[in-house]
Short mmCIF file of C-alpha atoms in Angstrom, two decimals:
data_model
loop_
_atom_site.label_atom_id
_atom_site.label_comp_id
_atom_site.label_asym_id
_atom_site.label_seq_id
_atom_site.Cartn_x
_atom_site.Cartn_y
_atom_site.Cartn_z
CA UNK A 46 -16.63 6.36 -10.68
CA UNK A 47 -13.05 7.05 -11.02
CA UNK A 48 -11.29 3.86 -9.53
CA UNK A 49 -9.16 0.38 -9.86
CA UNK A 50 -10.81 -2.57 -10.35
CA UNK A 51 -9.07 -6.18 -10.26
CA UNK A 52 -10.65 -9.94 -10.69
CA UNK A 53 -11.36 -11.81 -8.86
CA UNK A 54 -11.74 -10.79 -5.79
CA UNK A 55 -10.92 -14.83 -4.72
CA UNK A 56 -9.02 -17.40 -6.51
CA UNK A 57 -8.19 -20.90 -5.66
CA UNK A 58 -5.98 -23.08 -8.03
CA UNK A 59 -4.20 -25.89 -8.01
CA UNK A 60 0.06 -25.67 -8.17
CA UNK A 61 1.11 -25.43 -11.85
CA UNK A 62 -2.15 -24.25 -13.59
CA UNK A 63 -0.91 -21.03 -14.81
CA UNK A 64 -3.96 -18.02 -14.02
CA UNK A 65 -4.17 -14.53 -14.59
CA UNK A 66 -5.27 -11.80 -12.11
CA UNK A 67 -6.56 -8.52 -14.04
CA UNK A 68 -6.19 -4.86 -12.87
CA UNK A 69 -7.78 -1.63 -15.27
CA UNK A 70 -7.94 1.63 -13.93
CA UNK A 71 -10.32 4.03 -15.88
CA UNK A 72 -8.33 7.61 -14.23
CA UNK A 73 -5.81 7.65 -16.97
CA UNK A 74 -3.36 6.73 -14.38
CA UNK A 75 0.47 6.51 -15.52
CA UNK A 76 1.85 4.35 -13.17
CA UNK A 77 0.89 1.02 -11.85
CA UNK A 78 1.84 -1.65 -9.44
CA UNK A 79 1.50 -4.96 -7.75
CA UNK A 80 2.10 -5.94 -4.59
CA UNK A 81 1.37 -8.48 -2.12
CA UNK A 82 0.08 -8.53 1.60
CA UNK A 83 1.39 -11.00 3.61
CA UNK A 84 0.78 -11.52 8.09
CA UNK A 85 3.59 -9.63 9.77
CA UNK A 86 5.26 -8.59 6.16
CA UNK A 87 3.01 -5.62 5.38
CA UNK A 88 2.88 -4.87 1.88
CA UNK A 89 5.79 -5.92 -0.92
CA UNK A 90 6.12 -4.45 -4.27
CA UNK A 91 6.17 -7.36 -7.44
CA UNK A 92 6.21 -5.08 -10.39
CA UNK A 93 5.50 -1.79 -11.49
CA UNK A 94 4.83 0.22 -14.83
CA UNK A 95 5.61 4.23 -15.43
CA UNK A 96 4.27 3.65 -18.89
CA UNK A 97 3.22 1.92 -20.93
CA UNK A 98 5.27 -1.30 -22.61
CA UNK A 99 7.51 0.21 -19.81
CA UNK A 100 7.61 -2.32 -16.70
CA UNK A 101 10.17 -3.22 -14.00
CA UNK A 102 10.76 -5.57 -11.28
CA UNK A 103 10.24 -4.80 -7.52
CA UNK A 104 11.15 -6.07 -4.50
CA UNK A 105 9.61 -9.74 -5.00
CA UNK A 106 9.37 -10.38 -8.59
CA UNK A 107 10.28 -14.57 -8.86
CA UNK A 108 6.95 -16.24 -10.52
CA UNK A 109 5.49 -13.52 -11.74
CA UNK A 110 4.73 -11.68 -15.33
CA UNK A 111 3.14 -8.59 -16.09
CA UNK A 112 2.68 -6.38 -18.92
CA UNK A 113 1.47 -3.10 -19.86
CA UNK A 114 0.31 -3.12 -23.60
CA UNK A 115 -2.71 -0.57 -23.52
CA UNK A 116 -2.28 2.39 -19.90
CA UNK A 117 -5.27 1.33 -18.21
CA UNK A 118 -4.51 -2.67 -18.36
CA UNK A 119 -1.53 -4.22 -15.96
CA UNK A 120 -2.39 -7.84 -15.50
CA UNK A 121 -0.95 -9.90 -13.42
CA UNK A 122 0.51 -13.45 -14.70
CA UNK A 123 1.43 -16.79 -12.44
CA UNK A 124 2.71 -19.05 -15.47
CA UNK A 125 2.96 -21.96 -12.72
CA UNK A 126 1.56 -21.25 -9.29
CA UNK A 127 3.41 -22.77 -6.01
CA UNK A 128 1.88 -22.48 -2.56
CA UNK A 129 4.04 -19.58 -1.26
CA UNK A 130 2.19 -17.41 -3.98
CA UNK A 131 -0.61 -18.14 -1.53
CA UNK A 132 -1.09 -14.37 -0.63
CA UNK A 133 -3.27 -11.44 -1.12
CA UNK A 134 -2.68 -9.17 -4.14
CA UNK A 135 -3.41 -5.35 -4.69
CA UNK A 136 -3.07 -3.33 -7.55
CA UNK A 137 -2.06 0.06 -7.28
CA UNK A 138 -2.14 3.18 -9.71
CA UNK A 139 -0.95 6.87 -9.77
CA UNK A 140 -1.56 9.50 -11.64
CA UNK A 141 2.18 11.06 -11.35
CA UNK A 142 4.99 8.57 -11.86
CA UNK A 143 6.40 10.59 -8.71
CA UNK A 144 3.45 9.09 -6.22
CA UNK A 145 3.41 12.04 -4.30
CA UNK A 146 0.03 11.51 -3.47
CA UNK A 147 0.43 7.81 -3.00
CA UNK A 148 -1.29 5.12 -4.96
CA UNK A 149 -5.03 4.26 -5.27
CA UNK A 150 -5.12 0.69 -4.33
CA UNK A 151 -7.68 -2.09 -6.29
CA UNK A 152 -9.98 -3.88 -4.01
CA UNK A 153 -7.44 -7.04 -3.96
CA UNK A 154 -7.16 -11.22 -4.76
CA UNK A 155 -7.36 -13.61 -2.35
CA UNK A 156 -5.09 -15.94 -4.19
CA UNK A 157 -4.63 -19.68 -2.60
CA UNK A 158 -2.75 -22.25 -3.99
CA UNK A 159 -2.67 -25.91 -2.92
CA UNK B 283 17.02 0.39 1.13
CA UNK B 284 14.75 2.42 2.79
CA UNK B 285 12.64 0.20 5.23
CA UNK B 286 9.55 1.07 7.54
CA UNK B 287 9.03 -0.07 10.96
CA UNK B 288 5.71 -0.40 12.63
CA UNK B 289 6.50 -1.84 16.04
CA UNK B 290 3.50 -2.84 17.66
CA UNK B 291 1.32 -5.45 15.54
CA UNK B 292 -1.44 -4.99 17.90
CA UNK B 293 -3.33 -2.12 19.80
CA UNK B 294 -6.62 -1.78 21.26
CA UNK B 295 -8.25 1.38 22.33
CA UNK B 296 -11.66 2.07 24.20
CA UNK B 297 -13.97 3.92 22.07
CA UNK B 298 -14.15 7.66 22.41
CA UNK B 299 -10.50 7.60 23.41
CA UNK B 300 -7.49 8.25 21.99
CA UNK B 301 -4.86 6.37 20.52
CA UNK B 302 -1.36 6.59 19.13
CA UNK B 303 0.09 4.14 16.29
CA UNK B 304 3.58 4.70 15.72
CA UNK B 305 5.80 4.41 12.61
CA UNK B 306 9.77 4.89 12.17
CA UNK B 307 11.53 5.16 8.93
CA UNK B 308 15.14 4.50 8.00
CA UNK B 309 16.13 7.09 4.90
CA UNK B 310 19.12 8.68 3.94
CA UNK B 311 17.03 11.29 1.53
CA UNK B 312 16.08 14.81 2.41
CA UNK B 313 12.90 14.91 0.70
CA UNK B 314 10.04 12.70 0.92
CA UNK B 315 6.50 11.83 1.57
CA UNK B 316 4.44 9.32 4.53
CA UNK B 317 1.57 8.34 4.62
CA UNK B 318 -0.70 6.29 6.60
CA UNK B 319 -3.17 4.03 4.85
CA UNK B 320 -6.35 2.24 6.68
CA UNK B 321 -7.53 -1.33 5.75
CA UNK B 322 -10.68 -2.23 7.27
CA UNK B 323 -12.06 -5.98 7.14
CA UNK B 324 -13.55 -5.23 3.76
CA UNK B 325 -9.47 -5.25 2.64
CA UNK B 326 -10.07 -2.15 0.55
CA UNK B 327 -6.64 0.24 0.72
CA UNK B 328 -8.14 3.84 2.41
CA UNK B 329 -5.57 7.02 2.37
CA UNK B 330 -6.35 8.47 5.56
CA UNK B 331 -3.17 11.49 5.67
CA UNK B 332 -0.42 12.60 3.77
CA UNK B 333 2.78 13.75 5.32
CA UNK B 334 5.59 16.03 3.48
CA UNK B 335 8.57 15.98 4.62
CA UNK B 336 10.40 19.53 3.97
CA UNK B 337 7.14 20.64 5.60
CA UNK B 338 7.20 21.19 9.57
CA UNK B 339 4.01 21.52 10.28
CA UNK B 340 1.77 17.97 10.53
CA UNK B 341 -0.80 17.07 8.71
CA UNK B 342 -4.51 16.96 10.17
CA UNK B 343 -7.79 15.12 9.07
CA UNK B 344 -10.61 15.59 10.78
CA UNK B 345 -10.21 13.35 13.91
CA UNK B 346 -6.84 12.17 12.58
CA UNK B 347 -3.28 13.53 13.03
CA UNK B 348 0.53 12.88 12.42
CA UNK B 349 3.44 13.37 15.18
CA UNK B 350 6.34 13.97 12.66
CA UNK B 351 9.36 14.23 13.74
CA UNK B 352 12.08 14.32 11.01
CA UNK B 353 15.41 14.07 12.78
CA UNK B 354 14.12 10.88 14.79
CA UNK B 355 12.83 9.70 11.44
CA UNK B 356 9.61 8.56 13.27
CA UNK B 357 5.63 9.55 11.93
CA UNK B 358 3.32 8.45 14.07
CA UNK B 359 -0.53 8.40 13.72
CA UNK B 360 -3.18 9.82 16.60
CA UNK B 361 -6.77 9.38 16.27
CA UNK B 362 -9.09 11.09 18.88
CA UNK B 363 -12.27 10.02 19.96
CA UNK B 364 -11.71 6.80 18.61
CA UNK B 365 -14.92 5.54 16.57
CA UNK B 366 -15.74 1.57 16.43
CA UNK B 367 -15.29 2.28 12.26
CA UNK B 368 -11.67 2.97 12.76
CA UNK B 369 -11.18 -0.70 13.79
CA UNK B 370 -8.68 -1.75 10.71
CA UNK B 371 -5.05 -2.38 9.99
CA UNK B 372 -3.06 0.51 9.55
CA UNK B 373 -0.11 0.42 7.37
CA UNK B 374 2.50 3.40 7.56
CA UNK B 375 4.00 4.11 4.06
CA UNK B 376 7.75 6.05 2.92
CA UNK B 377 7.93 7.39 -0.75
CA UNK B 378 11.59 6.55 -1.84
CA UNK B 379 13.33 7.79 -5.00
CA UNK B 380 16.10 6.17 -4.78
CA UNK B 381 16.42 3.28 -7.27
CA UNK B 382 12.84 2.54 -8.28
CA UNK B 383 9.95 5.33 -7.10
CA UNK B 384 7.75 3.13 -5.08
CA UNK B 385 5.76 3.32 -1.91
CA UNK B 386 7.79 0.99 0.85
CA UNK B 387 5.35 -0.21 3.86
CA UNK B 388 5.51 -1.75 7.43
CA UNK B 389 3.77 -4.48 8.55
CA UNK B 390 1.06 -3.04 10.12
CA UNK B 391 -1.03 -2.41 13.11
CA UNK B 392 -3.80 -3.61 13.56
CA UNK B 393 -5.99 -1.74 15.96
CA UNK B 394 -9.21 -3.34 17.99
CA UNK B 395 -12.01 -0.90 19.07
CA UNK B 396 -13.28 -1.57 22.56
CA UNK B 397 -17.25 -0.47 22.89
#
């Protein structure tokens, strides 16, 4: 089945303990993104990836690491967690780096930090 | 920057009615696509329609269509005979090119089915 998958699906940690969230997409997929949801923000791009060893910042990018070593992998790094990272996380792919048919979106992280 | 509005966070419909979520857009490109996305409780992302803009006619899905009206910059999402499934947020989406490609949302709707 041709989809996104990320881990875990719910994470709580403790501030400063540095944690990983993964995202692989087995649809050959050349771009990829994160984002995060947040109440009465809607959705905000972190980082994104047209290829791979090839990433860029979005819209929200402070705290976070990613990187794209193999095209199906684009982890997701916290190297010290605060409690505004407290959020929900999707990754998103696309075949076409132009997303003209929009993104397929990972099942998401509830991430809380305290 | 390109930014999405979705002005009401809340609607609530009775089922087997219809219902109108609306979405307006701030853009100073000439081409570009919308979409609207669906996210029941299960959080999983959903595309339910795809909107282009150089095209005039809107897009259709089944029970699910698009108002678009380009000059007003607004894209607005009807669903008839409204289904207790189609309880979820609903997050409008612009494609921008300018600067990074990237899908820019609004904060969402989230819409209660009445039985």
């Amino acid at each position: 089945e041709a989809q996104v998958t990320q881990n875990p699906r719910y994470l709580i940690t403790v501030t400063g303990k540095k944690l990983t969230v993964t995202c692989s997409q087995n649809m050959n997929h050349e771009y990829m993104s994160w984002y995060r949801q947040d109440p009465g923000l809607g959705l905000r791009q972190i980082y994104y990836s047209m290829n791979v060893e090839v990433t860029d910042k979005g819209d929200v990018p402070e705290g976070y690491k990613v990187s794209r070593k193999e095209k199906r992998n684009f982890p997701l790094i916290l190297e010290s967690p605060s409690p505004n990272q407290t959020s929900l996380y999707f990754c998103a792919s696309s075949l076409s780096v132009n997303l003209d048919y929009g993104y397929t979106f990972g099942s998401g992280t509830r991430l809380t930090v305290v | 920057a390109q930014t999405v509005t979705q002005s009401q966070p809340e609607m609530s419909v009775q089922e087997a009615e219809t219902v109108t979520l609306s979405c307006t857009y701030d853009t100073s490109e000439s081409d570009y696509y919308l979409f609207w996305y669906k996210q029941p409780p299960s959080r999983q992302m959903i595309l339910v329609i795809r909107q282009e803009a150089y095209k005039q006619q809107n897009a259709t899905e089944n029970r699910f269509s698009v108002n678009f009206q380009k000059a007003a910059k607004s894209f607005s999402l009807k669903i008839s005979d409204s289904q207790l499934g189609d309880a979820a947020m609903y997050f409008c989406a612009y494609r921008t090119v300018q600067g990074a490609q990237k899908l820019v949302f609004g904060q969402g709707t989230r819409l209660t089915i009445n039985p």
